Coordinates of C-alpha atoms in Angstrom, one line a residue:
Chain A
M5 CA -6.1 0.0 -99.2
T6 CA -2.4 -1.2 -99.1
R7 CA -1.1 -3.1 -96.3
A8 CA 0.8 -0.8 -95.1
N9 CA -2.1 1.5 -94.3
L10 CA -3.9 -0.5 -92.8
I11 CA -1.4 -2.0 -90.5
L12 CA -0.8 1.6 -89.4
I13 CA -4.0 2.3 -89.2
A14 CA -5.0 -0.5 -86.7
L15 CA -2.2 0.6 -84.7
L16 CA -3.5 4.1 -84.6
V17 CA -6.8 2.8 -83.3
V18 CA -5.3 0.9 -80.3
V19 CA -3.1 3.4 -79.3
V20 CA -4.4 6.9 -79.9
P21 CA -7.0 5.9 -77.0
L22 CA -4.6 4.7 -75.3
S23 CA -2.3 7.9 -75.2
L24 CA -5.0 9.8 -74.1
L25 CA -5.1 7.8 -70.5
A26 CA -1.5 7.5 -70.2
G27 CA 0.4 10.5 -68.6
R28 CA 2.5 11.8 -65.2
V29 CA -1.4 11.0 -63.8
W30 CA -3.1 8.0 -65.3
V31 CA -6.4 8.9 -66.1
D32 CA -9.1 6.6 -65.0
P33 CA -12.5 8.3 -66.9
A34 CA -14.5 6.1 -64.4
V35 CA -12.2 7.1 -61.1
T36 CA -9.9 10.3 -61.7
P37 CA -12.0 13.5 -60.5
N38 CA -12.4 16.4 -63.4
A39 CA -11.9 13.3 -66.3
I40 CA -13.6 14.6 -68.7
P41 CA -12.3 18.2 -68.6
I42 CA -8.6 16.7 -68.7
L43 CA -8.9 14.3 -71.5
A44 CA -11.3 17.6 -74.0
E45 CA -8.7 19.8 -73.1
L46 CA -5.1 18.9 -72.2
R47 CA -4.7 15.5 -73.5
L48 CA -7.3 14.7 -77.0
P49 CA -5.6 18.7 -78.3
R50 CA -2.0 17.1 -77.1
A51 CA -2.8 13.9 -78.8
V52 CA -4.6 15.3 -82.5
L53 CA -1.7 17.7 -82.6
A54 CA 1.0 14.7 -82.1
L55 CA -0.9 13.0 -85.1
V56 CA -1.1 16.5 -87.4
V57 CA 2.6 17.1 -86.6
G58 CA 4.3 13.9 -87.0
G59 CA 1.9 13.0 -90.3
G60 CA 3.2 16.3 -91.8
L61 CA 6.6 15.6 -90.8
G62 CA 6.2 11.6 -92.5
A63 CA 4.9 12.4 -95.6
A64 CA 6.9 15.3 -96.0
G65 CA 10.4 13.2 -95.7
A66 CA 8.7 10.9 -98.0
A67 CA 8.3 13.2 -100.9
M68 CA 11.7 15.2 -100.2
Q69 CA 13.5 11.6 -100.2
G70 CA 11.8 10.6 -103.6
Y71 CA 12.6 13.8 -105.0
L72 CA 16.0 13.4 -104.2
R73 CA 16.2 10.0 -104.7
N74 CA 18.1 9.9 -101.5
P75 CA 16.8 8.0 -98.5
L76 CA 19.1 10.5 -96.5
A77 CA 16.9 13.3 -97.3
D78 CA 15.0 15.3 -94.4
P79 CA 13.1 18.0 -95.1
G80 CA 15.3 19.6 -92.0
L81 CA 17.7 19.9 -95.2
F82 CA 15.6 22.6 -97.2
G83 CA 15.9 25.6 -94.5
I84 CA 12.0 25.4 -94.1
A85 CA 11.8 23.8 -90.5
P86 CA 15.2 26.2 -89.3
G87 CA 13.1 29.1 -91.1
A88 CA 10.3 28.0 -89.5
A89 CA 12.2 28.3 -86.4
L90 CA 13.9 31.2 -87.1
G91 CA 10.3 33.6 -87.1
A92 CA 9.8 32.2 -83.6
V93 CA 12.7 32.8 -82.4
I94 CA 12.1 36.2 -83.3
A95 CA 8.9 36.4 -81.1
L96 CA 11.0 35.2 -78.6
Y97 CA 13.2 37.3 -78.5
L98 CA 11.5 40.3 -79.0
G99 CA 9.0 39.6 -76.5
V100 CA 6.1 39.2 -78.3
A101 CA 5.4 35.0 -78.3
S102 CA 1.7 34.7 -77.2
A103 CA 0.1 31.9 -77.9
I104 CA -0.8 33.3 -81.2
L105 CA 2.0 36.0 -82.0
L106 CA 4.6 32.5 -81.3
P107 CA 3.0 30.6 -84.4
L108 CA 2.4 33.1 -87.1
F109 CA 6.1 34.5 -86.7
A110 CA 7.2 30.9 -86.9
L111 CA 4.9 30.8 -90.2
I112 CA 6.2 33.6 -91.6
G113 CA 9.7 32.6 -91.1
A114 CA 8.9 28.9 -93.1
G115 CA 7.2 31.5 -95.8
G116 CA 10.1 33.4 -96.2
A117 CA 12.7 30.4 -96.6
M118 CA 10.6 28.9 -99.2
A119 CA 10.2 32.3 -100.8
L120 CA 13.9 32.5 -101.0
L121 CA 14.0 28.8 -102.1
A122 CA 11.4 29.0 -105.0
L123 CA 13.2 32.6 -106.1
I124 CA 16.7 30.7 -105.9
A125 CA 15.7 27.3 -107.3
G126 CA 12.8 28.4 -109.6
R127 CA 14.1 30.3 -112.5
T128 CA 17.4 28.2 -113.5
A129 CA 18.3 28.4 -117.4
N130 CA 19.1 24.0 -117.4
P131 CA 16.4 22.3 -115.4
A132 CA 19.0 19.5 -115.3
H133 CA 20.3 21.4 -112.3
G134 CA 17.3 21.8 -110.9
I135 CA 17.5 19.2 -107.5
A136 CA 21.2 19.8 -107.0
L137 CA 20.3 24.0 -107.2
F138 CA 17.4 23.4 -104.9
T139 CA 19.6 21.4 -102.2
L140 CA 22.4 24.2 -102.3
A141 CA 19.6 26.7 -101.6
G142 CA 18.0 24.8 -98.9
M143 CA 21.3 23.8 -97.6
M144 CA 22.2 27.1 -97.5
I145 CA 19.2 29.1 -96.4
A146 CA 19.3 25.9 -93.4
S147 CA 21.9 27.4 -92.4
L148 CA 21.9 31.2 -92.8
A149 CA 18.4 30.4 -90.8
G150 CA 20.4 28.7 -87.9
A151 CA 23.0 31.2 -87.7
L152 CA 21.0 33.9 -87.0
T153 CA 18.9 32.1 -84.6
S154 CA 22.3 31.3 -82.3
L155 CA 22.8 35.3 -83.0
A156 CA 19.1 35.6 -81.1
I157 CA 20.5 33.8 -78.6
S158 CA 23.7 35.1 -78.0
L159 CA 22.1 38.8 -78.1
A160 CA 19.1 37.9 -75.9
P161 CA 18.0 40.1 -74.0
N162 CA 17.9 38.7 -70.9
A163 CA 18.5 34.9 -69.5
F164 CA 15.0 34.5 -69.2
A165 CA 14.5 35.0 -73.3
M166 CA 17.4 32.7 -73.7
S167 CA 16.4 30.4 -71.8
S168 CA 13.0 29.9 -73.0
I169 CA 14.8 29.9 -77.4
V170 CA 16.6 27.2 -75.8
T171 CA 13.6 25.6 -74.4
W172 CA 11.3 25.9 -77.1
L173 CA 14.2 25.1 -80.0
M174 CA 14.3 21.6 -78.3
G175 CA 10.7 20.8 -79.1
A176 CA 7.1 20.3 -77.3
L177 CA 4.1 19.3 -77.1
T178 CA 3.0 20.3 -73.4
D179 CA 0.7 22.6 -72.8
R180 CA -0.4 22.6 -76.7
S181 CA -4.3 23.7 -76.9
W182 CA -7.2 23.6 -79.7
A183 CA -6.4 26.6 -81.0
D184 CA -2.7 24.9 -81.3
V185 CA -5.1 22.5 -83.5
M186 CA -6.8 24.9 -85.4
L187 CA -3.6 27.1 -86.6
A188 CA -1.8 23.3 -87.8
A189 CA -4.1 20.9 -88.7
P190 CA -5.9 22.7 -92.2
L191 CA -2.5 24.1 -93.2
T192 CA -0.9 20.5 -92.4
L193 CA -3.8 18.8 -94.0
A194 CA -3.3 21.0 -97.3
G195 CA 0.3 20.6 -97.1
M196 CA 0.3 16.7 -97.2
L197 CA -2.6 16.9 -100.0
L198 CA -0.3 19.0 -102.5
L199 CA 2.5 16.5 -101.5
W200 CA 0.5 13.3 -102.3
L201 CA -0.6 15.3 -105.8
A202 CA 3.1 15.4 -106.6
G203 CA 3.2 11.7 -106.0
R204 CA 2.9 10.1 -109.4
D205 CA 5.9 12.8 -110.7
L206 CA 7.6 11.7 -107.8
D207 CA 7.1 7.9 -109.6
A208 CA 8.5 9.4 -112.2
M209 CA 11.7 10.6 -110.9
T210 CA 12.8 7.2 -110.3
L211 CA 14.1 6.9 -113.5
G212 CA 16.1 10.0 -113.2
E213 CA 15.4 13.7 -114.1
D214 CA 15.2 13.4 -118.0
A215 CA 13.6 10.1 -117.9
A216 CA 10.6 11.9 -115.6
R217 CA 10.7 14.9 -118.2
S218 CA 10.5 12.6 -121.2
L219 CA 7.5 10.9 -118.9
G220 CA 5.8 14.8 -119.5
V221 CA 6.7 15.7 -115.8
R222 CA 6.9 19.4 -115.6
P223 CA 9.6 20.2 -112.9
G224 CA 8.8 23.5 -111.8
R225 CA 5.2 22.8 -110.7
L226 CA 6.9 19.4 -109.2
M227 CA 9.0 22.1 -107.0
A228 CA 6.0 24.1 -106.7
L229 CA 4.4 21.3 -105.1
L230 CA 7.1 20.1 -103.0
V231 CA 8.4 23.7 -101.6
L232 CA 4.5 24.3 -100.6
G233 CA 3.7 21.2 -99.3
T234 CA 7.0 20.8 -97.4
G235 CA 6.4 24.3 -96.5
L236 CA 3.3 23.6 -94.8
T237 CA 3.3 20.8 -93.7
V238 CA 6.6 21.1 -91.8
G239 CA 6.1 24.9 -91.6
S240 CA 3.3 24.4 -89.6
G241 CA 4.6 21.4 -87.5
V242 CA 7.8 23.6 -86.4
A243 CA 5.5 26.8 -85.3
V244 CA 3.1 24.6 -82.9
A245 CA 5.9 21.9 -81.7
G246 CA 9.1 23.7 -81.9
I247 CA 12.0 21.9 -83.7
I248 CA 11.4 17.9 -84.1
G249 CA 13.9 16.6 -85.8
F250 CA 14.7 12.5 -86.9
V251 CA 11.0 11.8 -88.0
G252 CA 11.0 13.0 -92.1
L253 CA 14.3 10.9 -92.2
I254 CA 13.4 7.6 -90.7
V255 CA 10.0 7.1 -90.9
P256 CA 9.7 6.4 -94.6
H257 CA 12.9 4.0 -94.4
L258 CA 10.0 2.3 -92.0
V259 CA 7.8 1.7 -93.6
R260 CA 9.2 1.7 -97.1
P261 CA 9.8 -2.3 -97.2
L262 CA 5.9 -2.9 -96.4
T263 CA 5.0 -1.2 -99.8
D264 CA 6.2 -1.4 -103.3
K265 CA 8.1 1.1 -102.8
R266 CA 7.2 3.9 -105.2
P267 CA 7.8 7.1 -103.5
S268 CA 3.8 7.8 -104.1
S269 CA 3.3 4.5 -102.1
V270 CA 5.2 5.6 -99.2
I271 CA 3.8 8.9 -98.5
V272 CA 0.6 8.1 -97.1
P273 CA 1.9 5.2 -94.7
S274 CA 4.8 7.8 -94.0
A275 CA 2.3 10.2 -92.9
L276 CA 0.5 7.2 -90.7
A277 CA 3.5 5.9 -89.4
G278 CA 5.0 9.5 -88.6
A279 CA 1.6 10.3 -86.5
L280 CA 1.8 7.0 -85.3
L281 CA 5.9 7.3 -83.1
V282 CA 5.3 11.2 -82.5
L283 CA 2.2 10.4 -80.5
V284 CA 4.0 7.8 -78.9
A285 CA 7.7 9.4 -78.2
D286 CA 5.0 12.2 -76.8
V287 CA 3.4 9.4 -74.3
V288 CA 6.9 8.5 -73.5
C289 CA 8.0 11.9 -72.7
R290 CA 5.0 12.4 -70.3
I291 CA 5.6 8.4 -68.7
L292 CA 9.3 8.6 -67.8
P293 CA 9.1 9.7 -64.1
L294 CA 11.7 12.6 -64.3
V295 CA 11.6 15.8 -62.1
T296 CA 11.0 17.6 -65.5
E297 CA 8.8 16.3 -68.5
L298 CA 11.6 15.3 -71.3
R299 CA 11.3 17.5 -74.6
L300 CA 9.7 15.6 -77.2
G301 CA 12.7 17.0 -80.0
I302 CA 15.6 15.8 -78.0
A303 CA 13.0 12.1 -77.2
L304 CA 12.6 12.1 -80.9
S305 CA 16.5 12.2 -81.0
L306 CA 17.6 9.7 -78.8
I307 CA 15.6 7.4 -80.3
G308 CA 16.5 8.3 -83.8
G309 CA 19.6 8.7 -83.7
P310 CA 21.0 5.5 -82.3
F311 CA 17.8 4.0 -84.8
F312 CA 19.6 5.6 -87.9
L313 CA 23.2 4.4 -86.7
M314 CA 21.7 0.7 -86.4
L315 CA 19.9 0.7 -90.2
L316 CA 23.0 2.5 -91.5
L317 CA 25.0 -0.6 -89.7
R318 CA 22.3 -3.2 -91.7
M319 CA 23.1 -1.2 -94.7
R320 CA 26.8 -1.4 -94.7
R321 CA 26.3 -5.4 -94.2
G322 CA 23.4 -5.2 -97.1
L323 CA 26.4 -3.8 -99.6
A324 CA 29.1 -5.7 -97.7
Chain B
M19 CA 4.6 10.2 -139.4
T20 CA 8.0 12.3 -139.0
L21 CA 10.0 13.7 -136.7
E22 CA 11.7 16.1 -138.1
V23 CA 14.4 18.3 -136.9
R24 CA 14.9 22.2 -138.6
G25 CA 18.2 23.9 -138.3
I26 CA 18.6 23.3 -134.3
T27 CA 21.9 25.1 -133.1
I28 CA 22.6 24.3 -129.0
A29 CA 25.4 26.5 -128.5
N30 CA 28.9 24.7 -128.3
R31 CA 27.3 21.2 -128.6
L32 CA 25.0 20.7 -132.2
E33 CA 25.3 23.8 -135.2
A34 CA 22.6 23.8 -137.9
I35 CA 20.9 20.1 -137.4
T36 CA 18.4 19.4 -140.2
T37 CA 17.0 15.6 -141.0
A38 CA 13.8 14.4 -140.8
L39 CA 13.1 10.5 -139.8
Q40 CA 10.2 8.1 -140.6
Q41 CA 9.1 5.8 -138.7
G42 CA 9.2 2.1 -139.1
E43 CA 12.9 2.2 -139.2
I44 CA 15.8 2.0 -137.2
I45 CA 18.3 5.0 -137.1
A46 CA 21.7 5.4 -136.0
I47 CA 23.5 8.1 -134.6
C48 CA 27.2 7.8 -134.8
G49 CA 30.0 10.1 -134.2
P50 CA 33.3 10.3 -132.2
N51 CA 32.8 10.9 -128.6
G52 CA 31.5 14.6 -128.4
A53 CA 30.3 14.6 -131.5
G54 CA 26.6 15.9 -129.8
K55 CA 24.9 12.3 -130.0
S56 CA 23.2 12.3 -126.8
T57 CA 22.5 15.8 -127.3
L58 CA 20.9 15.9 -130.5
L59 CA 18.6 12.3 -129.3
A60 CA 17.4 14.7 -126.2
A61 CA 16.5 17.5 -128.6
L62 CA 14.5 15.0 -130.3
A63 CA 12.6 13.8 -127.2
G64 CA 12.0 17.9 -126.7
L65 CA 14.1 18.0 -123.5
L66 CA 16.4 20.4 -124.7
D67 CA 15.9 24.0 -125.3
V68 CA 17.5 25.4 -128.8
D69 CA 18.9 28.5 -129.4
A70 CA 17.7 28.2 -132.9
G71 CA 16.0 25.9 -135.3
E72 CA 13.0 23.7 -134.0
V73 CA 11.7 20.1 -134.0
L74 CA 8.9 19.1 -135.3
L75 CA 6.7 15.8 -134.9
D76 CA 4.1 15.5 -137.6
R77 CA 4.8 19.0 -138.7
D78 CA 4.0 20.8 -135.0
P79 CA 6.8 22.0 -133.2
L80 CA 7.4 19.5 -130.5
S81 CA 8.3 22.6 -127.7
A82 CA 4.1 23.8 -128.9
L83 CA 2.9 20.1 -127.5
P84 CA 1.7 19.4 -124.0
P85 CA 4.3 17.4 -122.5
R86 CA 2.4 14.6 -121.8
K87 CA 0.9 14.8 -124.8
R88 CA 4.9 15.0 -126.2
A89 CA 5.5 11.7 -123.3
Q90 CA 2.6 10.0 -125.0
A91 CA 4.0 9.9 -128.9
I92 CA 8.0 10.1 -127.7
G93 CA 9.3 7.4 -125.5
Y94 CA 13.6 8.1 -124.2
L95 CA 15.6 5.8 -122.8
P96 CA 18.4 7.5 -121.2
Q97 CA 21.8 6.6 -121.0
S98 CA 22.4 6.3 -117.1
G99 CA 19.8 3.2 -116.5
E100 CA 19.2 5.3 -113.1
V101 CA 15.9 2.8 -111.0
A102 CA 16.2 4.9 -107.7
W103 CA 14.6 3.2 -105.7
D104 CA 14.4 -0.6 -105.9
V105 CA 10.4 -1.3 -107.2
S106 CA 9.8 -4.4 -109.3
V107 CA 10.0 -4.7 -112.5
A108 CA 6.0 -4.6 -113.1
S109 CA 6.3 -1.3 -111.4
L110 CA 9.4 -0.1 -113.1
A111 CA 6.9 -0.9 -116.6
A112 CA 4.3 1.1 -115.0
L113 CA 5.6 3.9 -114.9
G114 CA 5.9 3.9 -119.0
R115 CA 1.8 4.0 -118.4
L116 CA 2.5 7.8 -116.3
P117 CA 1.8 9.9 -119.5
H118 CA -1.3 7.6 -119.8
G119 CA -2.5 8.0 -116.8
D120 CA -4.4 4.9 -116.9
A121 CA -3.1 1.6 -115.0
G122 CA -2.4 -0.4 -119.0
K123 CA -2.1 -3.7 -117.5
F124 CA -2.8 -4.8 -121.5
A125 CA 0.0 -2.5 -122.7
I126 CA 2.9 -3.4 -119.4
A127 CA 2.0 -7.1 -120.0
S128 CA 2.7 -6.9 -123.6
A129 CA 6.0 -4.8 -123.2
L130 CA 7.0 -7.1 -120.3
A131 CA 6.4 -10.1 -123.0
A132 CA 8.1 -8.2 -125.9
T133 CA 11.4 -8.3 -123.4
D134 CA 11.0 -11.6 -122.5
M135 CA 10.6 -10.4 -119.2
S136 CA 7.2 -11.8 -118.1
D137 CA 8.7 -14.3 -115.7
F138 CA 11.1 -11.3 -113.6
A139 CA 7.4 -9.1 -113.5
A140 CA 8.1 -9.1 -109.5
R141 CA 11.7 -9.6 -109.3
P142 CA 13.0 -6.2 -107.5
V143 CA 15.0 -4.7 -110.3
S144 CA 18.1 -5.0 -107.9
T145 CA 18.4 -8.6 -108.2
L146 CA 18.5 -8.4 -111.9
S147 CA 21.5 -8.8 -113.5
G148 CA 22.6 -6.1 -116.1
G149 CA 20.8 -7.4 -119.2
E150 CA 18.0 -8.1 -117.7
K151 CA 18.3 -4.5 -116.1
A152 CA 18.3 -3.3 -119.6
R153 CA 15.5 -5.0 -121.1
A154 CA 13.1 -4.2 -117.7
L155 CA 14.1 -0.4 -118.9
L156 CA 13.5 -0.6 -122.5
A157 CA 10.0 -2.3 -121.3
R158 CA 9.6 0.7 -119.4
V159 CA 9.8 2.5 -122.8
L160 CA 7.7 -0.3 -124.8
A161 CA 4.6 0.3 -121.9
G162 CA 4.6 3.9 -123.2
T163 CA 2.9 2.3 -126.9
P164 CA 5.1 5.6 -128.0
R165 CA 4.6 6.1 -131.6
W166 CA 8.8 7.0 -131.6
I167 CA 11.5 5.1 -129.0
L168 CA 14.5 7.4 -128.7
A169 CA 17.3 5.4 -126.9
D170 CA 20.5 6.6 -125.5
E171 CA 23.5 3.8 -125.7
P172 CA 20.9 0.9 -125.2
L173 CA 23.7 -1.7 -126.0
A174 CA 26.5 0.1 -124.0
A175 CA 27.6 -2.3 -121.2
L176 CA 25.8 -5.5 -122.4
D177 CA 27.5 -8.9 -123.8
L178 CA 26.9 -9.8 -128.0
S179 CA 24.0 -11.7 -127.3
H180 CA 21.9 -9.5 -124.8
Q181 CA 23.0 -6.5 -127.4
L182 CA 21.1 -9.1 -130.3
N183 CA 18.5 -9.8 -127.9
L184 CA 17.8 -5.9 -127.3
L185 CA 17.7 -5.3 -131.1
K186 CA 15.7 -8.0 -131.8
V187 CA 13.3 -6.0 -129.7
L188 CA 14.1 -2.8 -131.2
R189 CA 13.5 -4.0 -134.9
A190 CA 10.3 -6.0 -133.6
Q191 CA 9.4 -2.3 -132.3
A192 CA 10.5 -1.1 -135.9
R193 CA 8.2 -3.7 -138.0
Q194 CA 5.6 -3.0 -136.1
G195 CA 5.5 1.0 -137.2
A196 CA 7.7 2.3 -134.2
G197 CA 10.2 4.9 -135.1
V198 CA 13.3 3.6 -133.3
V199 CA 16.3 6.0 -133.3
L200 CA 19.1 4.6 -130.8
V201 CA 22.7 6.2 -130.5
V202 CA 25.5 3.9 -131.3
H203 CA 29.2 3.6 -130.9
D204 CA 30.0 0.2 -132.2
L205 CA 29.9 1.3 -136.3
A206 CA 28.7 -2.6 -136.8
V207 CA 26.1 -2.5 -135.0
A208 CA 25.1 0.4 -136.7
M209 CA 26.4 -1.2 -140.2
N210 CA 24.4 -3.9 -139.4
H211 CA 21.1 -3.1 -138.0
A212 CA 20.4 0.6 -138.7
D213 CA 18.3 1.4 -141.5
R214 CA 19.6 4.9 -141.6
V215 CA 22.6 6.8 -140.0
L216 CA 23.1 10.3 -139.1
V217 CA 27.0 10.6 -138.7
L218 CA 27.9 13.6 -136.3
D219 CA 30.6 15.4 -136.0
K220 CA 32.1 18.4 -133.8
G221 CA 28.2 18.8 -133.5
R222 CA 27.2 19.3 -137.3
L223 CA 25.7 15.9 -139.4
A224 CA 28.5 14.6 -141.5
A225 CA 26.8 12.3 -143.3
D226 CA 23.3 11.4 -143.3
G227 CA 21.3 7.7 -145.1
K228 CA 21.7 4.6 -145.6
P229 CA 24.7 2.5 -143.5
E230 CA 26.6 1.6 -146.4
D231 CA 26.9 5.4 -147.9
T232 CA 27.3 6.7 -144.5
L233 CA 30.0 4.8 -142.5
D234 CA 31.8 4.4 -145.8
A235 CA 35.9 4.4 -145.0
E236 CA 35.9 7.7 -146.5
T237 CA 34.0 9.1 -143.8
I238 CA 35.3 6.8 -141.1
A239 CA 38.8 8.6 -141.7
R240 CA 37.0 11.7 -141.8
V241 CA 35.3 12.0 -138.8
W242 CA 37.3 9.1 -136.4
S243 CA 40.3 9.7 -138.4
V244 CA 40.8 5.7 -138.2
D245 CA 42.0 3.8 -141.1
A246 CA 39.2 1.0 -141.5
R247 CA 37.8 -1.0 -143.6
W248 CA 34.4 -3.4 -143.9
L249 CA 34.4 -6.9 -143.8
G250 CA 32.1 -9.8 -145.2
Q251 CA 28.5 -9.5 -146.8
A252 CA 25.5 -7.1 -146.2
G253 CA 24.0 -7.2 -142.9
E254 CA 26.7 -9.1 -141.4
R255 CA 29.6 -6.9 -142.2
A256 CA 32.6 -6.7 -139.9
L257 CA 35.1 -3.4 -139.1
V258 CA 38.5 -3.6 -139.5
T259 CA 40.9 -0.9 -138.6
Q260 CA 44.3 -0.3 -139.4
S261 CA 47.3 1.2 -137.3

């Protein structure tokens, strides 16, 4: 167990119980009426979902940065989150967005983006072009899915459908149930396992693609692990919570200094820190005294944007 | 213990190259820019698909070997010198153990000692000088205890003393039985330090043999279009060009 993992697990042990008590109504199990049902049916599934979604985004971000050897990579770049969002938006557009169908549509969207990505980038004659092709294909899928999502919004049959699409896209964990947890948790865990399995190959990628291949890395296998791994983690995250940005980008930066900086050593702490970040951000959304609850996606972008600018300023100073 | 190429051809880059390399020697690949030196080295490392011919490691086709088996036998040092993350020298060297899937503490310690980097084990790569980084990258290759060390211009960007230092390490590896194949631009380095030289010209093997035979004035004039002659004794020759 590394230092980073120990620190993060200790923080989670403290924060998870506290998060259950925090909200518009602060729950005191001894005093609050209906405390047990509130905790068991509302707060606990929401907290578990925050951990699952955040953990998946953190792990996917760490793996993507390792693969592209670029600290600015984000799982959103590869079209999987936009693909999942498009699936969900289609469900909302068609008015079939039930608690089961919406995540299902989102998963189909994520799967479609993954398949397209694998189809385009998976069979290159020259393996040295794999990553460039992968990135370009991902970006094109992302912008295509984004354009189709905008199209769905502009063609929305009524104001209600339009508002529900726009609101959903902002990302939130409000009113989620155990059913969402049951859907997202196994898929995210499976995805995280695949990303973890890619760890050693990602370490080899530190030396560049040619050196990695000379160390026995099979580029096709690595790409398959990453496409499936991010597809499952990010896709199921978007399916239950909408678009939640910045976590995959920021979290690996936060934990990297606590590790020995090999990509494989960043994945697990990033999952833990992502879980912590989304949980805390969700609690902040709940307790802010606003008329309507702040959307989690907006909150994370509001925290993440300035934070990232600060990081860049520090990097610039380091480079100067 | 041979690494052999039989008629390998890669469109527009290499044409029907055939040669067999022996372990225990330092083999320099020389040639003008674009002659196909790096391509031949990458093909020897099993990293390229060839259009015709094959690369054989101890008589087995390299392409049929599982990637990890191949990686255990052949260590490849690309020219880029890329280290994407600011890992420690020890972590960098440990990457050489990936094909073996073990911690390989002894091999890593030996590799760091051989490259004189033991004292730098905990240092982040970003704090190293150019010469130290080159040694750390070589330590990564040595940590994998490969039978073949293939390095693409490992001496480029190194000053004279660091060049000699690295050559000393490579010579020691060859003495211990490794086959060392280097892409080298400096013909004097090839002349004085290699046991054998492959001269490439426009994708073809123009000369193959002992340095004195392959890097003679006539070959240099033919391949590089430069009039030059060697001065000095064997082992310490200098190349003088005439313009």
